[in-house]
Amino acid sequence: MTDIKSFTFEELKEIGAKLSWEKYRAQQVFLWLWQKGVNSFDEMTNLSKEFRDRLRKEYHISHLVPERRRESADQTTKFTFPLKDGLLVESVFIIDQNRRTVCVSTQVGCSLGCRFCATARMGFKRNLAWYEIVEQIQAVGREMKLAPTNVVFMGMGEPLFNWQEVAEAIRTINSNYGLKIGARRITVSTAGIPEGIHQVAEFPYQVRLAVSLNATTDAVRSRLMPINNRYPLKRLFSAVRYYVEKTKRRVTFEYVLIDGVNNLREDALRLVTILRDIPCKINLIPYNPIPGSEFKPPTLRSVENFAHILYPYLPAVTIRQSRGARISAGCGQLAVNLS
Ligand code: SAH
């Protein structure tokens, strides 16, 4: 039986038109599925019994049920969800005052091979479909009994290598018939895929863009992130500049600080030179150790020093509290089935 949640809003309207549903039926059904998050057709109380019976004969309603849930003292919860084909993905819920953010995965595993990231060790398994992405948000909200206010595409995978599905997910997350989360509360994070950054620039939703920069020279960046061999800093920054000009929005740069590798005074000074004329925010992320890695986290003092060098030139610098690190829910710690 077909999963009715696999249809986009547009597809559901087309189905409705073909089957001569009344015009508003598709909207009602979509809203029940994605805004109310019902688990059965019987809960769709404004539809006639006969109409519900018809739907029930043709479709089922899928939803993700976590196989594992881990909570940490800092109000961060990590969920592991089995997918239909048995593969697993992880999502993280982070509470910060009034902000309730879901960090979603866009792929099972990842193809980029960043040396400091646990997800890279899984290798790439497959892309997620748009509804598997949105369903993570819905399932987390359902489990937490709290509606998410923000979404970050910062879980497993490279969103811009699965852009069509991510774009469709954003439409539903933002839709008045879907999760109704404002575009400005949605952040797409990329390791730096120029073509993808162009696509986000052309995308008619005001989502935020974050770029995982992590180094200030091609030599160091290529060592940490092999994707930099294909798209070196020059190409990355010409895409970033295009994005800024086109959208007039600021870009967030994420910078994972690794002791002795990219956290030296010279790195901070080079970062100032690179970012000075780009409207941006900088998010410093102290490296979260992953098993068997050669890298060491920076001392708190060195993180503060780094921030202090940037601050006079780049005042929008923040240090990301390492949330959920103790339950392996921190940045770069999402990975399943690693032995
Ligand atoms: N592929 C996308 C989405 C993943 S976001 C991207 O690279 O942006 C995950 C973020 O966590 C990235 O900014 C990455 O640089 C950071 N990260 C990865 N491993 C980490 C680790 N071990 N400690 C801290 N941050 C890490």
Tab-separated table of C-alpha atoms and ligand atoms in Angstrom:
chain	number	residue	atom	x	y	z
A	1	MET	CA	0.000	0.000	0.000
A	2	THR	CA	1.242	3.478	-0.812
A	3	ASP	CA	2.325	5.799	1.966
A	4	ILE	CA	0.053	8.831	1.591
A	5	LYS	CA	2.764	10.982	3.172
A	6	SER	CA	5.012	10.361	0.185
A	7	PHE	CA	2.894	12.755	-1.896
A	8	THR	CA	3.838	16.409	-2.038
A	9	PHE	CA	1.074	18.966	-1.666
A	10	GLU	CA	1.063	19.449	-5.445
A	11	GLU	CA	0.877	15.709	-6.098
A	12	LEU	CA	-1.963	15.286	-3.646
A	13	LYS	CA	-3.898	18.054	-5.418
A	14	GLU	CA	-3.334	16.307	-8.755
A	15	ILE	CA	-4.576	13.018	-7.340
A	16	GLY	CA	-7.603	14.810	-5.956
A	17	ALA	CA	-8.321	16.408	-9.323
A	18	LYS	CA	-8.106	13.049	-11.117
A	19	LEU	CA	-10.382	11.343	-8.624
A	20	SER	CA	-12.785	14.319	-8.656
A	21	TRP	CA	-12.404	15.114	-4.968
A	22	GLU	CA	-13.910	18.401	-3.917
A	23	LYS	CA	-11.349	21.121	-4.377
A	24	TYR	CA	-10.412	21.626	-0.737
A	25	ARG	CA	-10.026	17.899	0.078
A	26	ALA	CA	-6.350	17.694	-0.802
A	27	GLN	CA	-5.642	20.660	1.447
A	28	GLN	CA	-7.597	19.142	4.309
A	29	VAL	CA	-5.812	15.820	3.973
A	30	PHE	CA	-2.366	17.432	3.730
A	31	LEU	CA	-3.085	19.531	6.801
A	32	TRP	CA	-4.200	16.508	8.812
A	33	LEU	CA	-1.067	14.640	7.806
A	34	TRP	CA	1.566	17.320	8.245
A	35	GLN	CA	0.148	19.932	10.612
A	36	LYS	CA	-1.936	17.805	12.936
A	37	GLY	CA	0.248	14.734	12.444
A	38	VAL	CA	-2.568	12.183	12.670
A	39	ASN	CA	-1.802	8.478	12.652
A	40	SER	CA	-5.046	7.260	11.140
A	41	PHE	CA	-7.653	8.346	8.609
A	42	ASP	CA	-10.331	8.124	11.302
A	43	GLU	CA	-8.848	11.143	13.023
A	44	MET	CA	-9.596	13.261	9.933
A	45	THR	CA	-12.905	14.271	11.425
A	46	ASN	CA	-13.966	16.862	8.882
A	47	LEU	CA	-13.948	14.276	6.101
A	48	SER	CA	-16.967	12.074	5.482
A	49	LYS	CA	-16.755	8.492	6.627
A	50	GLU	CA	-17.142	7.337	3.067
A	51	PHE	CA	-14.199	9.483	1.928
A	52	ARG	CA	-12.027	8.236	4.787
A	53	ASP	CA	-12.886	4.621	3.923
A	54	ARG	CA	-11.838	5.249	0.343
A	55	LEU	CA	-8.486	6.645	1.476
A	56	ARG	CA	-7.946	3.781	3.883
A	57	LYS	CA	-8.365	1.219	1.104
A	58	GLU	CA	-5.613	2.790	-0.988
A	59	TYR	CA	-3.117	4.284	1.404
A	60	HIS	CA	-1.469	3.976	4.755
A	61	ILE	CA	-0.004	6.714	6.966
A	62	SER	CA	3.617	6.225	7.925
A	63	HIS	CA	5.423	7.753	10.842
A	64	LEU	CA	8.823	7.400	12.404
A	65	VAL	CA	9.050	5.764	15.822
A	66	PRO	CA	12.355	6.127	17.627
A	67	GLU	CA	14.263	2.987	18.412
A	68	ARG	CA	16.411	4.831	20.905
A	69	ARG	CA	16.200	8.095	22.796
A	70	ARG	CA	18.983	9.603	24.876
A	71	GLU	CA	18.673	12.716	26.981
A	72	SER	CA	21.402	14.876	28.390
A	73	ALA	CA	21.334	17.237	31.329
A	74	ASP	CA	21.614	20.283	29.055
A	75	GLN	CA	18.128	19.831	27.559
A	76	THR	CA	19.313	18.029	24.473
A	77	THR	CA	17.713	14.812	23.286
A	78	LYS	CA	18.969	12.540	20.552
A	79	PHE	CA	16.655	10.192	18.664
A	80	THR	CA	17.578	7.228	16.496
A	81	PHE	CA	14.925	6.361	13.920
A	82	PRO	CA	14.727	3.161	11.880
A	83	LEU	CA	13.602	3.792	8.286
A	84	LYS	CA	11.475	1.444	6.191
A	85	ASP	CA	14.518	-0.271	4.726
A	86	GLY	CA	16.043	-0.831	8.166
A	87	LEU	CA	18.666	1.909	7.891
A	88	LEU	CA	18.943	4.298	10.824
A	89	VAL	CA	19.033	8.087	11.034
A	90	GLU	CA	19.494	10.415	13.953
A	91	SER	CA	17.895	13.723	14.885
A	92	VAL	CA	18.547	16.011	17.833
A	93	PHE	CA	16.168	18.260	19.778
A	94	ILE	CA	17.759	21.237	21.499
A	95	ILE	CA	15.916	23.523	23.907
A	96	ASP	CA	17.339	26.985	24.397
A	97	GLN	CA	14.990	29.288	26.302
A	98	ASN	CA	12.069	29.889	23.931
A	99	ARG	CA	13.776	28.276	21.003
A	100	ARG	CA	13.162	24.606	20.300
A	101	THR	CA	15.365	23.444	17.484
A	102	VAL	CA	15.334	20.158	15.625
A	103	CYS	CA	18.590	19.194	13.945
A	104	VAL	CA	17.661	16.894	11.056
A	105	SER	CA	19.555	14.466	8.868
A	106	THR	CA	19.307	14.705	5.083
A	107	GLN	CA	21.177	11.542	4.125
A	108	VAL	CA	21.938	8.203	5.736
A	109	GLY	CA	25.667	8.532	6.293
A	110	CYS	CA	27.667	11.004	4.243
A	111	SER	CA	29.973	10.936	1.237
A	112	LEU	CA	32.242	13.815	2.192
A	113	GLY	CA	34.722	12.067	4.458
A	114	CYS	CA	35.534	15.026	6.732
A	115	ARG	CA	38.280	13.768	9.033
A	116	PHE	CA	36.812	15.166	12.246
A	117	CYS	CA	33.234	13.956	11.777
A	118	ALA	CA	31.749	10.677	13.010
A	119	THR	CA	29.092	10.552	10.292
A	120	ALA	CA	31.853	10.339	7.679
A	121	ARG	CA	32.932	6.993	9.122
A	122	MET	CA	29.622	5.421	8.131
A	123	GLY	CA	30.204	6.159	4.489
A	124	PHE	CA	27.273	7.125	2.283
A	125	LYS	CA	24.213	4.888	2.343
A	126	ARG	CA	21.444	6.832	0.632
A	127	ASN	CA	19.582	10.115	0.289
A	128	LEU	CA	16.520	10.698	2.417
A	129	ALA	CA	13.210	11.513	0.751
A	130	TRP	CA	11.667	14.886	1.611
A	131	TYR	CA	8.994	13.241	3.756
A	132	GLU	CA	11.582	11.266	5.734
A	133	ILE	CA	13.232	14.594	6.522
A	134	VAL	CA	10.016	16.347	7.574
A	135	GLU	CA	8.865	13.281	9.473
A	136	GLN	CA	11.942	13.553	11.724
A	137	ILE	CA	10.718	16.976	12.867
A	138	GLN	CA	7.193	15.728	13.364
A	139	ALA	CA	8.320	12.632	15.256
A	140	VAL	CA	10.623	14.632	17.530
A	141	GLY	CA	7.793	17.088	18.298
A	142	ARG	CA	5.439	14.185	19.005
A	143	GLU	CA	7.928	12.454	21.309
A	144	MET	CA	8.834	15.645	23.177
A	145	LYS	CA	5.209	16.849	23.270
A	146	LEU	CA	6.571	20.244	22.250
A	147	ALA	CA	6.256	21.952	18.891
A	148	PRO	CA	9.623	22.754	17.312
A	149	THR	CA	10.204	26.433	16.480
A	150	ASN	CA	13.417	26.116	14.440
A	151	VAL	CA	14.955	23.618	12.052
A	152	VAL	CA	18.623	23.188	11.201
A	153	PHE	CA	19.804	20.899	8.420
A	154	MET	CA	22.902	19.989	10.376
A	155	GLY	CA	22.436	16.313	11.075
A	156	MET	CA	23.892	13.469	9.055
A	157	GLY	CA	24.655	14.151	5.423
A	158	GLU	CA	25.299	17.008	3.025
A	159	PRO	CA	21.994	18.789	2.333
A	160	LEU	CA	23.221	20.348	-0.904
A	161	PHE	CA	23.991	16.899	-2.338
A	162	ASN	CA	20.294	16.117	-1.821
A	163	TRP	CA	18.927	19.529	-2.666
A	164	GLN	CA	15.730	18.521	-4.512
A	165	GLU	CA	14.456	16.607	-1.478
A	166	VAL	CA	15.685	19.229	0.982
A	167	ALA	CA	13.912	21.951	-1.022
A	168	GLU	CA	10.672	19.964	-1.004
A	169	ALA	CA	11.079	19.365	2.744
A	170	ILE	CA	11.477	23.119	3.279
A	171	ARG	CA	8.253	23.793	1.346
A	172	THR	CA	6.317	21.531	3.720
A	173	ILE	CA	8.093	22.764	6.849
A	174	ASN	CA	7.216	26.329	5.860
A	175	SER	CA	3.735	25.700	4.421
A	176	ASN	CA	0.562	26.999	6.063
A	177	TYR	CA	-0.787	23.498	5.527
A	178	GLY	CA	2.395	21.942	6.872
A	179	LEU	CA	4.562	22.707	9.891
A	180	LYS	CA	4.186	26.495	9.527
A	181	ILE	CA	7.760	27.245	10.601
A	182	GLY	CA	8.994	30.586	9.230
A	183	ALA	CA	11.681	30.379	6.541
A	184	ARG	CA	13.999	32.548	8.637
A	185	ARG	CA	13.887	29.881	11.315
A	186	ILE	CA	15.230	27.276	8.916
A	187	THR	CA	18.997	26.916	8.379
A	188	VAL	CA	20.686	24.878	5.671
A	189	SER	CA	24.273	24.012	6.506
A	190	THR	CA	26.778	22.970	3.856
A	191	ALA	CA	30.378	21.827	3.705
A	192	GLY	CA	30.630	24.188	0.724
A	193	ILE	CA	29.138	22.980	-2.569
A	194	PRO	CA	29.216	25.991	-4.945
A	195	GLU	CA	26.466	24.770	-7.311
A	196	GLY	CA	24.283	24.034	-4.305
A	197	ILE	CA	24.911	27.480	-2.808
A	198	HIS	CA	23.744	28.981	-6.100
A	199	GLN	CA	20.576	26.900	-5.888
A	200	VAL	CA	19.880	28.115	-2.353
A	201	ALA	CA	20.433	31.688	-3.584
A	202	GLU	CA	17.779	31.190	-6.293
A	203	PHE	CA	15.358	29.389	-3.971
A	204	PRO	CA	12.322	31.583	-3.283
A	205	TYR	CA	12.297	31.036	0.503
A	206	GLN	CA	14.281	33.191	2.906
A	207	VAL	CA	16.066	30.319	4.604
A	208	ARG	CA	19.431	30.902	6.245
A	209	LEU	CA	22.663	29.511	4.891
A	210	ALA	CA	25.495	28.220	7.054
A	211	VAL	CA	28.861	27.215	5.624
A	212	SER	CA	31.205	24.880	7.484
A	213	LEU	CA	34.480	26.663	6.849
A	214	ASN	CA	36.746	25.079	9.448
A	215	ALA	CA	40.064	26.320	8.020
A	216	THR	CA	41.646	29.380	6.451
A	217	THR	CA	44.060	27.830	3.948
A	218	ASP	CA	43.437	25.311	1.191
A	219	ALA	CA	46.178	23.084	2.586
A	220	VAL	CA	44.588	22.713	6.020
A	221	ARG	CA	41.037	22.670	4.703
A	222	SER	CA	41.789	19.941	2.173
A	223	ARG	CA	43.397	17.883	4.902
A	224	LEU	CA	40.322	18.225	7.115
A	225	MET	CA	37.666	18.208	4.400
A	226	PRO	CA	38.555	16.344	1.193
A	227	ILE	CA	35.698	18.121	-0.611
A	228	ASN	CA	37.978	21.171	-0.577
A	229	ASN	CA	40.117	19.514	-3.266
A	230	ARG	CA	37.145	19.660	-5.579
A	231	TYR	CA	35.893	23.076	-4.432
A	232	PRO	CA	38.785	25.091	-3.027
A	233	LEU	CA	38.291	28.284	-1.011
A	234	LYS	CA	38.322	30.555	-4.052
A	235	ARG	CA	35.402	28.748	-5.689
A	236	LEU	CA	33.567	28.432	-2.402
A	237	PHE	CA	33.834	32.160	-1.738
A	238	SER	CA	32.761	33.198	-5.194
A	239	ALA	CA	29.556	31.192	-4.580
A	240	VAL	CA	29.165	32.761	-1.121
A	241	ARG	CA	29.548	36.248	-2.595
A	242	TYR	CA	26.957	35.458	-5.236
A	243	TYR	CA	24.593	34.289	-2.481
A	244	VAL	CA	25.093	37.458	-0.437
A	245	GLU	CA	24.578	39.756	-3.421
A	246	LYS	CA	21.562	37.901	-4.659
A	247	THR	CA	19.753	37.462	-1.322
A	248	LYS	CA	21.107	40.372	0.738
A	249	ARG	CA	21.208	37.916	3.619
A	250	ARG	CA	24.069	37.248	5.994
A	251	VAL	CA	25.851	33.930	5.914
A	252	THR	CA	26.838	32.007	9.035
A	253	PHE	CA	30.268	30.435	9.025
A	254	GLU	CA	30.818	27.444	11.252
A	255	TYR	CA	34.363	26.891	12.381
A	256	VAL	CA	35.239	23.760	14.318
A	257	LEU	CA	38.233	24.557	16.486
A	258	ILE	CA	40.753	21.720	16.640
A	259	ASP	CA	43.725	22.082	18.926
A	260	GLY	CA	46.966	22.872	17.087
A	261	VAL	CA	45.363	22.366	13.667
A	262	ASN	CA	43.259	25.453	12.938
A	263	ASN	CA	43.081	27.409	16.194
A	264	LEU	CA	46.315	29.379	16.048
A	265	ARG	CA	46.613	33.141	16.158
A	266	GLU	CA	47.531	33.172	12.438
A	267	ASP	CA	44.335	31.273	11.660
A	268	ALA	CA	42.266	33.879	13.459
A	269	LEU	CA	44.030	36.701	11.600
A	270	ARG	CA	43.541	34.978	8.240
A	271	LEU	CA	39.881	34.416	9.082
A	272	VAL	CA	39.507	38.159	9.640
A	273	THR	CA	41.047	38.853	6.221
A	274	ILE	CA	38.841	36.304	4.476
A	275	LEU	CA	35.551	37.319	6.086
A	276	ARG	CA	35.981	41.027	6.674
A	277	ASP	CA	34.000	42.239	3.681
A	278	ILE	CA	31.328	39.535	3.845
A	279	PRO	CA	28.176	40.186	5.886
A	280	CYS	CA	28.312	37.201	8.204
A	281	LYS	CA	28.108	35.618	11.600
A	282	ILE	CA	30.722	33.255	12.912
A	283	ASN	CA	29.959	30.267	15.001
A	284	LEU	CA	32.984	28.770	16.734
A	285	ILE	CA	32.452	25.114	17.629
A	286	PRO	CA	34.974	23.501	19.961
A	287	TYR	CA	35.791	20.123	18.438
A	288	ASN	CA	33.823	17.255	19.984
A	289	PRO	CA	36.087	14.219	20.241
A	290	ILE	CA	35.032	11.176	18.267
A	291	PRO	CA	36.303	7.661	18.939
A	292	GLY	CA	39.665	6.788	17.492
A	293	SER	CA	40.400	10.271	16.190
A	294	GLU	CA	43.829	11.860	16.148
A	295	PHE	CA	42.412	15.320	16.966
A	296	LYS	CA	42.195	17.056	20.314
A	297	PRO	CA	39.640	19.572	21.509
A	298	PRO	CA	40.919	23.094	22.196
A	299	THR	CA	41.168	24.443	25.723
A	300	LEU	CA	38.436	26.847	26.751
A	301	ARG	CA	41.059	29.531	27.051
A	302	SER	CA	42.282	29.078	23.493
A	303	VAL	CA	38.688	29.234	22.223
A	304	GLU	CA	38.220	32.522	24.030
A	305	ASN	CA	41.502	33.859	22.709
A	306	PHE	CA	40.485	32.970	19.169
A	307	ALA	CA	37.143	34.753	19.615
A	308	HIS	CA	38.868	37.816	21.075
A	309	ILE	CA	41.106	38.191	18.040
A	310	LEU	CA	38.094	38.078	15.720
A	311	TYR	CA	35.822	40.253	17.783
A	312	PRO	CA	37.019	43.789	16.905
A	313	TYR	CA	36.709	43.040	13.179
A	314	LEU	CA	33.933	40.463	13.195
A	315	PRO	CA	31.713	41.263	16.175
A	316	ALA	CA	29.041	38.705	15.286
A	317	VAL	CA	31.080	35.872	16.705
A	318	THR	CA	29.581	33.289	19.030
A	319	ILE	CA	30.947	30.212	20.696
A	320	ARG	CA	28.603	27.293	20.294
A	321	GLN	CA	28.021	25.578	23.574
A	322	SER	CA	28.699	21.957	23.012
A	323	ARG	CA	25.218	20.682	23.564
A	324	GLY	CA	24.610	17.014	24.041
A	325	ALA	CA	28.252	16.035	23.640
A	326	ARG	CA	28.039	13.543	26.473
A	327	ILE	CA	25.282	11.600	24.740
A	328	SER	CA	27.019	11.796	21.353
A	329	ALA	CA	24.459	14.302	20.118
A	330	GLY	CA	26.984	17.085	19.590
A	331	CYS	CA	28.059	18.463	16.206
A	332	GLY	CA	29.803	15.791	14.199
A	333	GLN	CA	28.910	12.983	16.590
A	334	LEU	CA	25.914	11.557	14.773
A	335	ALA	CA	26.634	8.071	13.557
A	336	VAL	CA	24.946	4.731	13.872
A	337	ASN	CA	26.051	1.145	13.455
A	338	LEU	CA	29.698	1.966	13.913
A	339	SER	CA	31.529	-0.917	15.427
B	1	SAH	N1	27.378	18.514	5.765
B	1	SAH	C1	26.822	19.729	6.299
B	1	SAH	C2	25.810	19.468	7.395
B	1	SAH	C3	26.399	18.870	8.663
B	1	SAH	S1	26.526	20.142	9.812
B	1	SAH	C4	27.963	20.632	6.768
B	1	SAH	O1	29.096	20.204	6.734
B	1	SAH	O2	27.706	21.783	7.096
B	1	SAH	C5	27.573	19.473	10.990
B	1	SAH	C6	28.466	20.542	11.576
B	1	SAH	O3	29.234	19.936	12.620
B	1	SAH	C7	29.463	21.092	10.573
B	1	SAH	O4	29.589	22.460	10.742
B	1	SAH	C8	30.768	20.402	10.955
B	1	SAH	O5	31.870	21.203	10.605
B	1	SAH	C9	30.595	20.229	12.444
B	1	SAH	N2	31.340	19.102	12.990
B	1	SAH	C10	31.586	17.917	12.397
B	1	SAH	N3	32.306	17.119	13.208
B	1	SAH	C11	32.487	17.817	14.364
B	1	SAH	C12	33.121	17.513	15.606
B	1	SAH	N4	33.712	16.333	15.801
B	1	SAH	N5	33.108	18.458	16.552
B	1	SAH	C13	32.490	19.637	16.358
B	1	SAH	N6	31.857	19.966	15.225
B	1	SAH	C14	31.869	19.074	14.231
